[in-house]
Structure formats: structure tokens, C-alpha cells
Short mmCIF file of C-alpha atoms in Angstrom, two decimals:
data_model
loop_
_atom_site.label_atom_id
_atom_site.label_comp_id
_atom_site.label_asym_id
_atom_site.label_seq_id
_atom_site.Cartn_x
_atom_site.Cartn_y
_atom_site.Cartn_z
CA MET A 49 24.21 -155.85 43.73
CA ASN A 50 21.61 -153.82 41.91
CA SER A 51 20.99 -150.53 43.57
CA PHE A 52 17.57 -148.87 43.39
CA ILE A 53 18.78 -146.05 41.16
CA GLN A 54 21.60 -146.47 38.72
CA LEU A 55 23.25 -143.23 37.76
CA GLU A 56 24.49 -144.51 34.41
CA ASN A 57 20.87 -145.10 33.43
CA PHE A 58 20.27 -141.35 33.43
CA SER A 59 22.85 -140.93 30.68
CA LYS A 60 20.92 -143.49 28.65
CA LEU A 61 17.97 -141.11 28.75
CA THR A 62 19.71 -138.26 26.93
CA PRO A 63 18.58 -139.37 23.45
CA TYR A 64 15.00 -138.98 24.67
CA THR A 65 15.35 -135.41 25.96
CA SER A 66 13.23 -134.00 23.14
CA LEU A 67 10.48 -136.49 24.03
CA PHE A 68 10.35 -135.10 27.56
CA LEU A 69 10.45 -131.51 26.29
CA GLN A 70 7.55 -132.23 23.97
CA GLY A 71 5.76 -133.82 26.92
CA VAL A 72 6.19 -130.63 28.93
CA VAL A 73 4.71 -128.56 26.10
CA VAL A 74 1.78 -130.95 25.77
CA THR A 75 1.12 -131.00 29.52
CA VAL A 76 1.20 -127.21 29.80
CA MET A 77 -0.98 -126.75 26.70
CA LEU A 78 -3.38 -129.37 28.00
CA SER A 79 -3.65 -127.62 31.36
CA ILE A 80 -4.18 -124.15 29.91
CA CYS A 81 -6.87 -125.33 27.49
CA THR A 82 -8.53 -127.37 30.23
CA VAL A 83 -8.71 -124.47 32.65
CA ALA A 84 -10.07 -122.21 29.90
CA ILE A 85 -12.82 -124.69 29.01
CA GLY A 86 -13.46 -125.50 32.65
CA PHE A 87 -13.72 -121.81 33.55
CA ILE A 88 -16.29 -121.02 30.87
CA LEU A 89 -18.25 -124.17 31.67
CA ALA A 90 -18.16 -123.31 35.37
CA LEU A 91 -19.48 -119.81 34.68
CA ILE A 92 -22.45 -121.28 32.83
CA LEU A 93 -23.03 -124.01 35.43
CA SER A 94 -22.86 -121.72 38.45
CA ALA A 95 -25.16 -119.21 36.74
CA MET A 96 -27.59 -122.07 36.17
CA ARG A 97 -27.33 -123.28 39.75
CA MET A 98 -28.01 -119.84 41.17
CA SER A 99 -30.65 -118.85 38.63
CA ARG A 100 -34.19 -118.14 39.70
CA VAL A 101 -36.08 -119.77 36.88
CA TYR A 102 -39.33 -121.16 38.21
CA PRO A 103 -41.51 -122.03 35.22
CA PHE A 104 -44.19 -123.53 37.46
CA ALA A 105 -44.20 -120.77 40.09
CA PHE A 106 -47.83 -119.93 39.26
CA LEU A 107 -48.87 -123.30 40.70
CA GLY A 108 -47.78 -122.05 44.12
CA LEU A 109 -49.92 -118.89 44.02
CA ASP A 110 -53.50 -118.67 45.24
CA ALA A 111 -56.37 -116.94 43.42
CA GLU A 112 -55.35 -113.51 44.74
CA GLY A 113 -51.72 -113.82 43.74
CA HIS A 114 -50.34 -114.63 47.19
CA GLN A 115 -47.65 -117.24 47.65
CA ARG A 116 -49.29 -120.29 49.24
CA GLU A 117 -47.54 -121.95 52.13
CA LYS A 118 -47.80 -125.67 51.40
CA GLY A 119 -49.10 -128.25 49.01
CA LEU A 120 -47.95 -130.06 45.89
CA GLY A 121 -48.29 -126.87 43.82
CA VAL A 122 -45.80 -125.07 46.04
CA THR A 123 -43.30 -127.92 45.75
CA ILE A 124 -43.58 -128.02 41.96
CA GLY A 125 -43.54 -124.21 41.86
CA LYS A 126 -40.11 -124.22 43.50
CA PHE A 127 -38.67 -126.54 40.83
CA ASN A 128 -35.90 -124.88 38.84
CA PRO A 129 -35.01 -127.03 35.81
CA LEU A 130 -31.77 -125.14 35.07
CA ALA A 131 -30.48 -125.56 38.61
CA PHE A 132 -31.52 -129.22 38.57
CA LEU A 133 -29.58 -129.95 35.37
CA ALA A 134 -26.47 -128.12 36.55
CA THR A 135 -26.55 -129.81 39.96
CA ALA A 136 -26.98 -133.23 38.37
CA TYR A 137 -24.02 -132.56 36.06
CA VAL A 138 -21.77 -131.40 38.90
CA GLU A 139 -22.68 -134.30 41.17
CA ILE A 140 -22.17 -136.93 38.45
CA LEU A 141 -18.80 -135.50 37.37
CA ARG A 142 -17.59 -135.20 40.95
CA SER A 143 -18.68 -138.72 41.88
CA THR A 144 -16.91 -140.62 39.11
CA PRO A 145 -13.18 -141.14 38.52
CA VAL A 146 -11.43 -138.89 36.00
CA ILE A 147 -9.85 -141.86 34.28
CA VAL A 148 -13.32 -143.27 33.56
CA GLN A 149 -14.53 -139.91 32.26
CA VAL A 150 -11.52 -139.58 29.97
CA ALA A 151 -12.11 -143.07 28.58
CA VAL A 152 -15.84 -142.48 28.08
CA ILE A 153 -15.20 -139.24 26.21
CA TYR A 154 -12.39 -140.69 24.07
CA TYR A 155 -13.79 -144.12 23.23
CA GLY A 156 -17.46 -143.30 23.62
CA VAL A 157 -18.15 -139.79 22.43
CA PHE A 158 -15.28 -139.22 20.01
CA GLY A 159 -14.78 -142.88 19.16
CA ALA A 160 -18.33 -143.68 18.14
CA LEU A 161 -20.44 -140.53 17.89
CA ILE A 162 -18.22 -137.74 16.55
CA ASP A 163 -15.43 -138.16 14.01
CA LEU A 164 -12.48 -135.88 14.65
CA PRO A 165 -10.15 -134.80 11.84
CA SER A 166 -6.77 -136.38 12.29
CA PHE A 167 -3.82 -133.98 12.09
CA THR A 168 -0.89 -132.81 14.18
CA PHE A 169 -0.19 -129.26 15.31
CA PHE A 170 2.95 -127.71 16.80
CA GLY A 171 4.62 -130.51 14.86
CA PHE A 172 4.00 -133.24 17.41
CA ILE A 173 0.58 -132.83 19.13
CA LYS A 174 -1.98 -135.25 17.73
CA PHE A 175 -5.26 -133.37 17.59
CA GLU A 176 -7.52 -136.43 17.58
CA ARG A 177 -6.09 -137.50 20.96
CA PHE A 178 -5.33 -134.10 22.46
CA PHE A 179 -8.82 -132.71 21.87
CA PRO A 180 -10.82 -135.48 23.61
CA GLY A 181 -8.37 -135.23 26.52
CA VAL A 182 -8.97 -131.50 26.83
CA VAL A 183 -12.73 -131.94 26.58
CA ALA A 184 -12.82 -134.65 29.24
CA LEU A 185 -10.53 -132.80 31.67
CA GLY A 186 -12.35 -129.53 30.95
CA MET A 187 -15.72 -131.08 31.70
CA ASN A 188 -14.32 -132.46 34.93
CA SER A 189 -12.68 -129.27 36.12
CA GLY A 190 -15.79 -127.32 35.09
CA ALA A 191 -17.70 -129.23 37.75
CA TYR A 192 -15.11 -128.46 40.43
CA LEU A 193 -14.67 -124.82 39.38
CA CYS A 194 -18.45 -124.42 39.46
CA GLU A 195 -18.45 -125.40 43.11
CA ILE A 196 -15.55 -123.02 43.81
CA MET A 197 -17.42 -120.15 42.17
CA ARG A 198 -20.69 -120.96 43.89
CA SER A 199 -19.13 -121.14 47.33
CA GLY A 200 -17.15 -117.97 46.61
CA ILE A 201 -20.32 -116.11 45.74
CA GLN A 202 -22.24 -117.55 48.67
CA SER A 203 -19.42 -116.64 51.05
CA ILE A 204 -20.26 -112.94 50.62
CA ASP A 205 -22.21 -111.74 53.65
CA GLY A 206 -25.97 -111.84 53.07
CA GLY A 207 -26.20 -108.31 54.41
CA GLN A 208 -24.58 -107.07 51.20
CA THR A 209 -27.43 -108.44 49.11
CA GLU A 210 -29.99 -107.09 51.57
CA ALA A 211 -28.44 -103.63 51.42
CA ALA A 212 -28.33 -103.68 47.61
CA ARG A 213 -31.88 -104.94 47.25
CA SER A 214 -33.20 -102.48 49.84
CA LEU A 215 -31.74 -99.69 47.69
CA GLY A 216 -33.93 -100.95 44.85
CA MET A 217 -31.24 -102.77 42.88
CA SER A 218 -32.38 -105.80 40.90
CA GLN A 219 -30.93 -109.25 41.49
CA TYR A 220 -28.79 -108.75 38.38
CA GLN A 221 -27.47 -105.35 39.50
CA ASN A 222 -26.72 -106.79 42.91
CA MET A 223 -24.63 -109.54 41.30
CA ARG A 224 -22.92 -107.23 38.85
CA TYR A 225 -21.95 -104.36 41.15
CA ILE A 226 -21.89 -105.81 44.67
CA ILE A 227 -21.44 -109.57 44.86
CA LEU A 228 -19.20 -110.52 41.90
CA PRO A 229 -16.53 -107.82 42.44
CA GLN A 230 -16.12 -109.06 46.00
CA ALA A 231 -16.46 -112.76 45.16
CA ILE A 232 -13.90 -112.75 42.34
CA LYS A 233 -11.21 -111.64 44.74
CA ASN A 234 -12.02 -114.63 46.96
CA ILE A 235 -12.26 -117.06 44.07
CA LEU A 236 -9.15 -116.20 42.02
CA PRO A 237 -6.61 -118.04 44.21
CA ALA A 238 -8.80 -121.14 44.22
CA ILE A 239 -9.05 -121.04 40.44
CA ALA A 240 -5.27 -120.69 40.17
CA ASN A 241 -4.91 -123.67 42.48
CA GLU A 242 -7.22 -125.65 40.23
CA PHE A 243 -4.64 -124.98 37.48
CA VAL A 244 -2.00 -126.74 39.56
CA VAL A 245 -4.36 -129.65 40.20
CA ILE A 246 -4.99 -129.96 36.45
CA ILE A 247 -1.28 -130.03 35.63
CA LYS A 248 -1.03 -133.12 37.83
CA GLU A 249 -4.32 -134.66 36.79
CA SER A 250 -3.53 -134.27 33.09
CA ALA A 251 -1.06 -137.16 33.46
CA ILE A 252 -4.07 -139.43 33.18
CA THR A 253 -4.52 -138.57 29.51
CA TYR A 254 -1.56 -140.76 28.60
CA THR A 255 -4.07 -143.62 28.84
CA ILE A 256 -5.69 -142.35 25.63
CA GLY A 257 -2.37 -141.74 23.94
CA VAL A 258 -1.85 -138.04 24.54
CA GLN A 259 1.91 -137.58 24.41
CA ASP A 260 2.44 -135.72 27.65
CA ILE A 261 5.22 -136.15 30.19
CA MET A 262 3.84 -139.44 31.46
CA SER A 263 3.68 -140.91 27.98
CA ALA A 264 7.33 -139.96 27.45
CA VAL A 265 8.14 -142.15 30.46
CA ASN A 266 6.32 -145.05 28.87
CA ALA A 267 8.01 -144.52 25.54
CA VAL A 268 11.43 -144.61 27.18
CA ARG A 269 10.50 -147.68 29.19
CA GLY A 270 9.38 -149.48 26.06
CA ALA A 271 12.59 -148.66 24.21
CA THR A 272 15.19 -149.14 26.96
CA PHE A 273 13.52 -151.23 29.70
CA ILE A 274 14.55 -148.72 32.36
CA ILE A 275 11.70 -147.56 34.55
CA ILE A 276 12.70 -145.83 37.76
CA GLU A 277 14.97 -143.21 36.24
CA PRO A 278 12.52 -141.81 33.65
CA LEU A 279 9.85 -141.81 36.34
CA LEU A 280 12.18 -139.74 38.53
CA VAL A 281 12.72 -137.34 35.65
CA ALA A 282 8.95 -137.03 35.23
CA THR A 283 8.53 -136.48 38.96
CA ALA A 284 11.10 -133.70 38.87
CA ILE A 285 9.43 -132.06 35.88
CA TYR A 286 5.97 -132.14 37.45
CA PHE A 287 7.39 -130.75 40.67
CA CYS A 288 9.17 -127.96 38.81
CA LEU A 289 5.92 -127.06 37.10
CA CYS A 290 3.63 -127.20 40.14
CA PHE A 291 5.71 -126.02 43.08
CA PRO A 292 6.71 -122.59 41.68
CA THR A 293 3.18 -122.07 40.38
CA SER A 294 1.59 -122.68 43.76
CA LYS A 295 4.23 -120.52 45.47
CA LEU A 296 3.46 -117.74 43.01
CA ILE A 297 -0.25 -118.08 43.73
CA ALA A 298 0.37 -117.93 47.47
CA TYR A 299 2.40 -114.75 46.95
CA PHE A 300 -0.36 -113.01 45.02
CA GLU A 301 -2.93 -114.26 47.51
CA ARG A 302 -1.03 -112.56 50.33
CA ARG A 303 -0.66 -109.36 48.34
CA MET A 304 -4.33 -109.23 47.47
CA SER A 305 -5.52 -109.72 51.02
CA ARG A 306 -3.18 -107.02 52.34
CA GLY A 307 -5.77 -104.30 51.72
CA ASP A 308 -8.72 -105.77 53.54
CA ARG A 309 -7.83 -106.82 57.04
CA ARG A 310 -11.05 -106.40 58.92
CA MET B 191 -45.93 -85.06 63.42
CA GLY B 192 -48.27 -87.64 61.90
CA THR B 193 -50.45 -86.05 59.26
CA GLY B 194 -53.14 -88.73 59.10
CA ASP B 195 -52.18 -89.35 55.48
CA LYS B 196 -51.84 -93.13 55.18
CA LEU B 197 -48.53 -94.33 53.70
CA ILE B 198 -48.36 -98.01 54.62
CA GLU B 199 -51.29 -100.12 55.75
CA ILE B 200 -50.32 -103.39 57.34
CA THR B 201 -53.16 -105.84 57.98
CA ASP B 202 -52.97 -109.10 59.86
CA LEU B 203 -49.36 -109.72 58.86
CA GLU B 204 -48.17 -113.26 59.47
CA LYS B 205 -44.83 -114.99 59.11
CA HIS B 206 -45.01 -118.68 59.88
CA TYR B 207 -42.28 -121.27 59.71
CA ASN B 208 -42.79 -125.03 59.48
CA PHE B 209 -46.42 -124.65 58.44
CA GLY B 210 -47.45 -122.60 61.42
CA ALA B 211 -45.47 -124.41 64.12
CA ILE B 212 -43.36 -121.26 64.64
CA LYS B 213 -45.08 -117.90 64.41
CA ALA B 214 -42.52 -115.11 64.03
CA LEU B 215 -45.32 -112.70 63.20
CA ASP B 216 -48.82 -113.50 64.32
CA GLY B 217 -51.43 -111.13 62.99
CA VAL B 218 -49.86 -107.66 63.21
CA THR B 219 -52.04 -104.73 62.10
CA VAL B 220 -50.48 -101.25 61.96
CA GLU B 221 -50.99 -98.09 59.96
CA VAL B 222 -48.05 -95.88 59.10
CA ASN B 223 -48.99 -92.31 58.30
CA ARG B 224 -46.84 -89.80 56.48
CA GLY B 225 -44.56 -88.07 58.96
CA ASP B 226 -44.94 -90.74 61.63
CA VAL B 227 -41.97 -91.76 63.71
CA ILE B 228 -42.90 -95.21 64.90
CA VAL B 229 -40.63 -96.93 67.37
CA VAL B 230 -40.93 -100.69 67.78
CA ILE B 231 -39.76 -102.09 71.11
CA GLY B 232 -39.89 -105.53 72.64
CA PRO B 233 -37.75 -108.38 73.97
CA SER B 234 -35.41 -110.12 71.55
CA GLY B 235 -37.13 -112.79 69.47
CA SER B 236 -40.38 -110.88 69.68
CA GLY B 237 -40.59 -110.51 65.90
CA LYS B 238 -39.89 -106.79 65.71
CA SER B 239 -37.00 -107.18 63.25
CA THR B 240 -39.04 -109.66 61.22
CA PHE B 241 -41.86 -107.12 61.15
CA LEU B 242 -39.57 -104.36 59.91
CA ARG B 243 -37.87 -106.56 57.32
CA SER B 244 -41.25 -107.72 56.05
CA LEU B 245 -42.13 -104.14 55.18
CA ASN B 246 -39.74 -104.21 52.23
CA LEU B 247 -40.00 -107.95 51.77
CA LEU B 248 -36.51 -108.89 52.88
CA GLU B 249 -38.62 -111.45 54.75
CA GLU B 250 -41.57 -112.81 52.83
CA PRO B 251 -44.69 -112.80 54.97
CA THR B 252 -46.83 -115.92 54.76
CA GLY B 253 -50.12 -114.13 55.29
CA GLY B 254 -51.79 -110.74 55.56
CA ALA B 255 -51.34 -107.65 53.47
CA ILE B 256 -49.00 -104.65 53.20
CA ILE B 257 -50.58 -101.88 51.16
CA PHE B 258 -47.90 -99.43 50.03
CA ASP B 259 -48.58 -96.90 47.27
CA GLY B 260 -51.98 -98.53 46.80
CA VAL B 261 -50.48 -101.93 45.97
CA ASP B 262 -50.51 -105.03 48.16
CA ILE B 263 -46.80 -105.82 47.93
CA THR B 264 -47.15 -109.21 49.61
CA ARG B 265 -48.71 -110.48 46.39
CA LYS B 266 -46.54 -111.65 43.53
CA LYS B 267 -49.09 -110.28 41.06
CA TYR B 268 -52.49 -108.61 41.13
CA LYS B 269 -55.39 -107.75 38.81
CA ASP B 270 -55.40 -104.12 37.69
CA ALA B 271 -58.47 -102.01 36.88
CA ASP B 272 -58.82 -103.64 33.46
CA GLY B 273 -58.74 -107.09 34.99
CA LYS B 274 -55.25 -107.81 33.67
CA TRP B 275 -52.65 -109.61 35.82
CA VAL B 276 -49.78 -107.30 36.70
CA LYS B 277 -46.55 -108.52 38.30
CA VAL B 278 -45.63 -106.65 41.47
CA ASN B 279 -42.24 -105.01 40.85
CA MET B 280 -40.68 -105.15 44.29
CA ASP B 281 -37.53 -103.29 43.18
CA LEU B 282 -39.68 -100.26 42.42
CA HIS B 283 -41.27 -100.27 45.87
CA ARG B 284 -37.97 -100.84 47.64
CA GLN B 285 -36.57 -97.68 46.04
CA LYS B 286 -39.11 -95.74 48.06
CA MET B 287 -38.20 -97.45 51.32
CA GLY B 288 -34.76 -96.70 52.71
CA MET B 289 -33.35 -99.28 55.07
CA VAL B 290 -30.60 -99.03 57.67
CA PHE B 291 -29.17 -102.21 59.14
CA GLN B 292 -27.65 -103.13 62.46
CA HIS B 293 -24.36 -104.05 60.80
CA PHE B 294 -24.30 -101.07 58.40
CA ASN B 295 -23.78 -103.27 55.31
CA LEU B 296 -21.70 -100.72 53.45
CA PHE B 297 -20.10 -102.10 50.30
CA PRO B 298 -16.48 -102.71 51.39
CA HIS B 299 -15.01 -102.67 47.87
CA MET B 300 -16.21 -99.13 47.14
CA THR B 301 -15.37 -95.69 48.44
CA ILE B 302 -17.96 -93.84 50.48
CA MET B 303 -18.80 -91.72 47.45
CA ASP B 304 -19.32 -94.80 45.27
CA ASN B 305 -21.39 -96.44 47.98
CA MET B 306 -23.69 -93.45 47.89
CA ILE B 307 -24.05 -92.80 44.17
CA LEU B 308 -24.25 -96.42 42.97
CA ALA B 309 -27.97 -96.97 43.44
CA PRO B 310 -29.17 -93.52 42.27
CA VAL B 311 -27.01 -93.73 39.14
CA LYS B 312 -27.68 -97.36 38.24
CA VAL B 313 -31.27 -97.72 39.42
CA LYS B 314 -32.79 -94.26 38.98
CA ASN B 315 -30.48 -93.14 36.15
CA VAL B 316 -29.57 -89.93 37.95
CA PRO B 317 -26.65 -88.24 36.09
CA GLU B 318 -23.43 -88.99 37.95
CA GLU B 319 -22.49 -85.33 38.42
CA GLU B 320 -25.83 -84.59 40.03
CA ALA B 321 -25.56 -87.63 42.29
CA ARG B 322 -22.07 -86.60 43.42
CA LYS B 323 -23.27 -83.12 44.26
CA LYS B 324 -26.13 -84.50 46.26
CA ALA B 325 -23.88 -86.99 48.03
CA LEU B 326 -21.53 -84.19 49.10
CA GLU B 327 -24.45 -82.18 50.47
CA LEU B 328 -25.67 -85.15 52.47
CA LEU B 329 -22.15 -85.92 53.69
CA ASP B 330 -21.91 -82.31 54.80
CA ARG B 331 -25.05 -82.72 56.84
CA VAL B 332 -23.62 -85.64 58.79
CA GLY B 333 -20.19 -84.00 59.01
CA LEU B 334 -18.33 -86.56 56.92
CA ARG B 335 -17.62 -84.63 53.73
CA ASP B 336 -13.88 -85.15 54.11
CA ARG B 337 -14.32 -88.94 54.14
CA ALA B 338 -15.91 -89.16 50.68
CA ASP B 339 -12.90 -90.96 49.20
CA ALA B 340 -12.27 -93.24 52.16
CA TYR B 341 -13.19 -96.91 52.17
CA PRO B 342 -15.67 -98.24 54.75
CA ILE B 343 -12.90 -100.14 56.54
CA GLN B 344 -11.26 -96.82 57.42
CA LEU B 345 -14.31 -95.52 59.30
CA SER B 346 -15.53 -96.03 62.85
CA GLY B 347 -18.83 -97.79 63.52
CA GLY B 348 -20.67 -94.56 64.17
CA GLN B 349 -19.33 -93.04 60.96
CA LYS B 350 -20.29 -96.15 58.99
CA GLN B 351 -23.84 -96.00 60.29
CA ARG B 352 -24.15 -92.31 59.47
CA ILE B 353 -22.97 -93.11 55.94
CA ALA B 354 -25.49 -95.96 55.73
CA ILE B 355 -28.25 -93.52 56.63
CA VAL B 356 -27.30 -90.95 54.01
CA ARG B 357 -26.74 -93.70 51.45
CA ALA B 358 -30.39 -94.70 51.91
CA LEU B 359 -31.42 -91.02 51.72
CA MET B 360 -29.76 -90.71 48.31
CA MET B 361 -32.73 -92.62 46.86
CA GLU B 362 -35.13 -90.00 48.29
CA PRO B 363 -37.29 -92.61 50.03
CA GLU B 364 -40.78 -91.95 51.34
CA VAL B 365 -40.10 -93.93 54.48
CA MET B 366 -36.95 -94.97 56.32
CA LEU B 367 -36.73 -98.31 58.11
CA PHE B 368 -34.14 -98.68 60.89
CA ASP B 369 -33.28 -102.16 62.11
CA GLU B 370 -31.54 -101.72 65.48
CA PRO B 371 -29.22 -99.06 64.03
CA THR B 372 -27.24 -98.51 67.24
CA SER B 373 -27.02 -102.07 68.62
CA ALA B 374 -23.65 -102.86 67.05
CA LEU B 375 -22.05 -99.57 68.09
CA ASP B 376 -19.69 -98.69 70.91
CA PRO B 377 -21.69 -96.78 73.54
CA GLU B 378 -19.89 -93.52 72.85
CA MET B 379 -20.91 -93.64 69.19
CA VAL B 380 -24.61 -94.20 69.77
CA GLY B 381 -25.24 -90.50 70.27
CA GLU B 382 -23.92 -89.32 66.91
CA VAL B 383 -26.16 -91.79 65.05
CA LEU B 384 -29.24 -90.95 67.12
CA ASP B 385 -28.60 -87.25 66.46
CA VAL B 386 -28.78 -87.84 62.71
CA MET B 387 -32.01 -89.79 63.17
CA LYS B 388 -33.51 -87.06 65.34
CA GLN B 389 -32.63 -84.50 62.71
CA LEU B 390 -34.36 -86.64 60.08
CA ALA B 391 -37.47 -86.95 62.21
CA LYS B 392 -37.54 -83.19 62.71
CA GLU B 393 -37.47 -82.71 58.95
CA GLY B 394 -40.64 -84.74 58.66
CA MET B 395 -39.25 -88.04 57.37
CA THR B 396 -41.54 -91.00 57.97
CA MET B 397 -39.60 -93.51 60.04
CA VAL B 398 -40.10 -96.97 61.48
CA VAL B 399 -37.39 -97.70 64.03
CA VAL B 400 -36.66 -100.96 65.81
CA THR B 401 -34.46 -100.09 68.74
CA HIS B 402 -33.53 -100.70 72.36
CA GLU B 403 -32.89 -97.00 72.93
CA MET B 404 -35.84 -96.16 75.18
CA GLY B 405 -34.71 -92.55 75.46
CA PHE B 406 -34.96 -92.17 71.70
CA ALA B 407 -38.40 -93.83 71.67
CA ARG B 408 -39.68 -91.44 74.33
CA GLU B 409 -38.16 -88.31 72.88
CA VAL B 410 -38.56 -88.73 69.13
CA GLY B 411 -41.29 -91.30 68.52
CA ASN B 412 -44.86 -90.19 68.08
CA ARG B 413 -46.08 -93.76 68.35
CA VAL B 414 -44.55 -96.71 70.14
CA LEU B 415 -45.38 -100.34 69.33
CA PHE B 416 -44.70 -103.08 71.85
CA MET B 417 -44.25 -106.54 70.39
CA ALA B 418 -43.78 -109.91 72.06
CA GLU B 419 -44.05 -113.47 70.71
CA GLY B 420 -44.85 -112.18 67.24
CA LYS B 421 -47.87 -110.22 68.38
CA LEU B 422 -48.45 -106.49 68.63
CA LEU B 423 -49.48 -106.32 72.28
CA GLU B 424 -49.81 -102.60 72.80
CA GLN B 425 -49.40 -99.37 70.89
CA GLY B 426 -49.75 -95.74 71.81
CA THR B 427 -47.95 -92.46 72.34
CA PRO B 428 -44.67 -92.63 74.21
CA SER B 429 -46.33 -91.28 77.34
CA ASP B 430 -49.08 -93.96 77.13
CA ILE B 431 -46.52 -96.68 76.79
CA PHE B 432 -43.91 -95.52 79.26
CA GLU B 433 -46.02 -93.77 81.95
CA ASN B 434 -49.20 -95.81 81.75
CA PRO B 435 -48.53 -99.31 80.39
CA GLN B 436 -51.57 -101.58 80.31
CA HIS B 437 -50.44 -105.02 79.21
CA PRO B 438 -48.71 -107.03 81.98
CA ARG B 439 -46.08 -108.23 79.49
CA LEU B 440 -45.21 -104.62 78.68
CA ARG B 441 -44.99 -103.71 82.38
CA GLU B 442 -42.65 -106.62 82.94
CA PHE B 443 -40.52 -105.59 79.93
CA LEU B 444 -40.31 -101.95 81.03
CA SER B 445 -39.40 -102.90 84.58
CA LYS B 446 -36.37 -104.69 83.17
CA VAL B 447 -35.14 -102.10 80.66
CA LEU B 448 -35.89 -98.79 82.36
#
């Protein structure tokens, strides 16, 4: 009788060890690059969402320069194009599946619009597949990180801003010296957690031929027709990457919050 | 105490929500003279905090005028003598108005010293050495010199509020606004904060104080405002207000709190 897992199948995997090792390198590289892109994108997006750019504010003022209370002019005056764009981006990226986004970026943007040079680096990473994967995942995590940053900043007690502003500090100085130093401490663990999420989510890039851990599984399946055992190996690898990372984050989170029990 | 020299002129101040359905402030007219100690009393929800916070635009009034330093700060911009539009720089006006909050609002990630010197150094470009010296003097005055390197979390409520007061004083404001400065304190700590405020008043600082401390109002205030439902119902000297109240709403209020 065939059992679910056949131990001798694992020994058949040994010739493919290097494939899995390369997959690990690709997955880790992919995650690091993605978080880097996502982080920078999120900085820009959250700055846009919280900006106070009101190009039509004058429509909401009366002849003496007072803010009017109601009317079409007031509504248009409160329109912030930067915040609108950033919000639209975040909502679209958060409301569509990653696998669709990856496909659109790979086949759409880099397939039809932009030609990527085709070369390999590190000896086995194909740039023309790796790069679109990073861009797509980075764009996606940028949207999520933006929300993390925004909520982290907005979680700081409003009294802090009031105190800073009442001392004559500008909105920028308030952000720079009062809000961000406190917010970053709240946000860092969430950003680190996003890294763990990306390690797992990056598996989706095998659909566009990025040779990560998941694609190693498929390669082995194609060559040997064994499925369960390589999948178990992949499961173990992903677990070994993610579990220690999240434990490490939890450890630092506890250490950081030690100082400020209120 | 009051010198008759006008510092802030508040005319017909309004704060409406939902297009006038809720009137947090409903036509308040008050003059603040240099050296005045004005105490605002009234039941909760009467608009007295809104009134105080409007003075430095932490709340934006929806009508009326606040003339401070000759500028109507409720406007976003105004026409100067040459007929040019000038933007009102609220940060500049706020530097001249110190504010003390009910919940202290010290910056928890900074030492007491850094809390105090941040605004003078970054906003007014005071040299750091000078600011430190001044901070130590002020800390001396409130008896907290030895806590300069502590973090806010290590202080008691009364200590935090005393720090908040001297932090505002670091900017050398022309007027100090107090928003229920003792309401969040343990009863035994109220005294130490009121003492600092009394000292300030004695030195001639212009103050607008929202408080429930009737003793303070009677002893230190030179004018008492009674507000209810967003309106300024009665104002006068402490003896007018407490010994000879006119408005029935004020009589009712005093009968409950005294």
C-alpha cells in the first residue's frame, strides 16, 4: 500500500539540494529588496496622505480672508490631490490579489511597455524575471506599509501635537522632533513583521518564473514526478526562515517596550 | 493688576458644528488686558475649554475675530497697509501664547531638560547653552532642578504640570493659557501647581485660566467669566461673581459648586 510520505523519496531529492539552496537565496534576496522598495514607497505614500496641500483653499475663504463654513468652494478647497492619489493607490493595491498584480507587472508593464536587459547575477538569478517580481511585490507591500506608518503616526496622542504647536513649532518641526521619534518605535515591529509576510508571499513569484524555493519544488516535480516530499522540504525551509525571524522580532519588541510602561 | 493695555480683543467669537446645529461658542466678546488674570468658570460642556483653545487656534472658530498683536488671527490672510495680501503666520503668534494642558502633554521620549529647550532652540534659535541656563533657573523656581535629566514618566502628576508650566515660560510668552491645569491631578498635588500659578500672577503675567478651583478664582483672578451653553453669561470681579451673582444660571451653578 502506498503511504502518504515515502521516506526513500527524500533520498531521491539529494541531487536537487543546490536547487533548493539557490531558491533560499532568491527568496531572501527577493524579500529584502521588496521590503526596501516597499519602505521607501510607503514613506512617500504616507507623506502624501498626511500632507496639507490644498491648491484650491482660496475658494473656501471669504472676501476678508476668513474660512467660510459651507458651500461648494469649501468642499473644493479641502481637496488635496496628493492625498487623493496616494489613497487611491493604497486602496487599489489592497483590494486586488497579489498574484494578479505580479502578472500585470510582469506581462503588462515589463512585457509590453518596458524592455528589461536579460542577464543573470549571482550566477543563477535571472534579472528579467527577478526584477518585475521585486517591483510588483514592492508596490504591494508599499501599500500595506503605508497604512502601518500612517496608523503608527496617528496613534500618537493628539495632545503631543497640540503641545508642540502651542509652543510655536511648525507642522514640520512637530513631525520631526515630536511625532516621528515616538511613532517609529511603535512602527518598527510591524515593519519587521511585514518582512516575514513578504518571505511567505514571495512564493507567488514562481508563477512568473522567478527561481525561488517554490519553483525548486516544481522543478523537482517535473523531473522526478514526486510531489509531497519536495513540498514538505519547502514547507520546512519557509518555516525555518519565518519562525526564528518572528521570534526575534517579538524579542526586540519586548525589549523596546521595557522602558515605557505607563 | 490689569493695566488697561489691551492684549487680546475677542469679538463675537463663534464655533459652530454641523452648520450651526451645535454652537460650542455662541458670540463671546471679551477683552484681555496686559496683566489680567482672567478665570473662566462654568459647567462642563459650557464651551470654556473651546474658548481657551480658540485663543491660539487649536480650535478654529467659525466666526468672529481675535485681535492679537494687532492682527485678526482668525483670518487665514489679510490685506496689509499697502493693500497686499499677507498670510497669517499662526506659529509666530502661538510663540507668544504659552499653553498648559489638563494632561500635561510633556514629550515622553525626551528628558525634562530637552522638553524645555526644544522649542526655544529650534523655533527661536536661542543658543543651546543659553536655553539650558534659563531652563535651570526656571526649574529652580519650581523646585525641580534635580529632575532636569529625568524622563516625564518618572515624575508625579504635580511635578509634570509644574514642568509643563515652565516649559511654556521658556518661550517668554505674553500670555499664558491654562486649560483645567489641576483637573487631572491627585488632590494633594493641586496645591503645588496652584502655588506656581499664583506666583506667576504676582509677577504680572497675563493669564487666562479655565478651572474648577473656585478658591483660586476668588483669590488670584481679577476678572471672572461665567460661561454656559457657549455663551458668556456674566463677567466681573471675583466679589461680583461670588458674592453678588446676577444671572440665575450662575446662581444655580454656584449653589452646586460652593
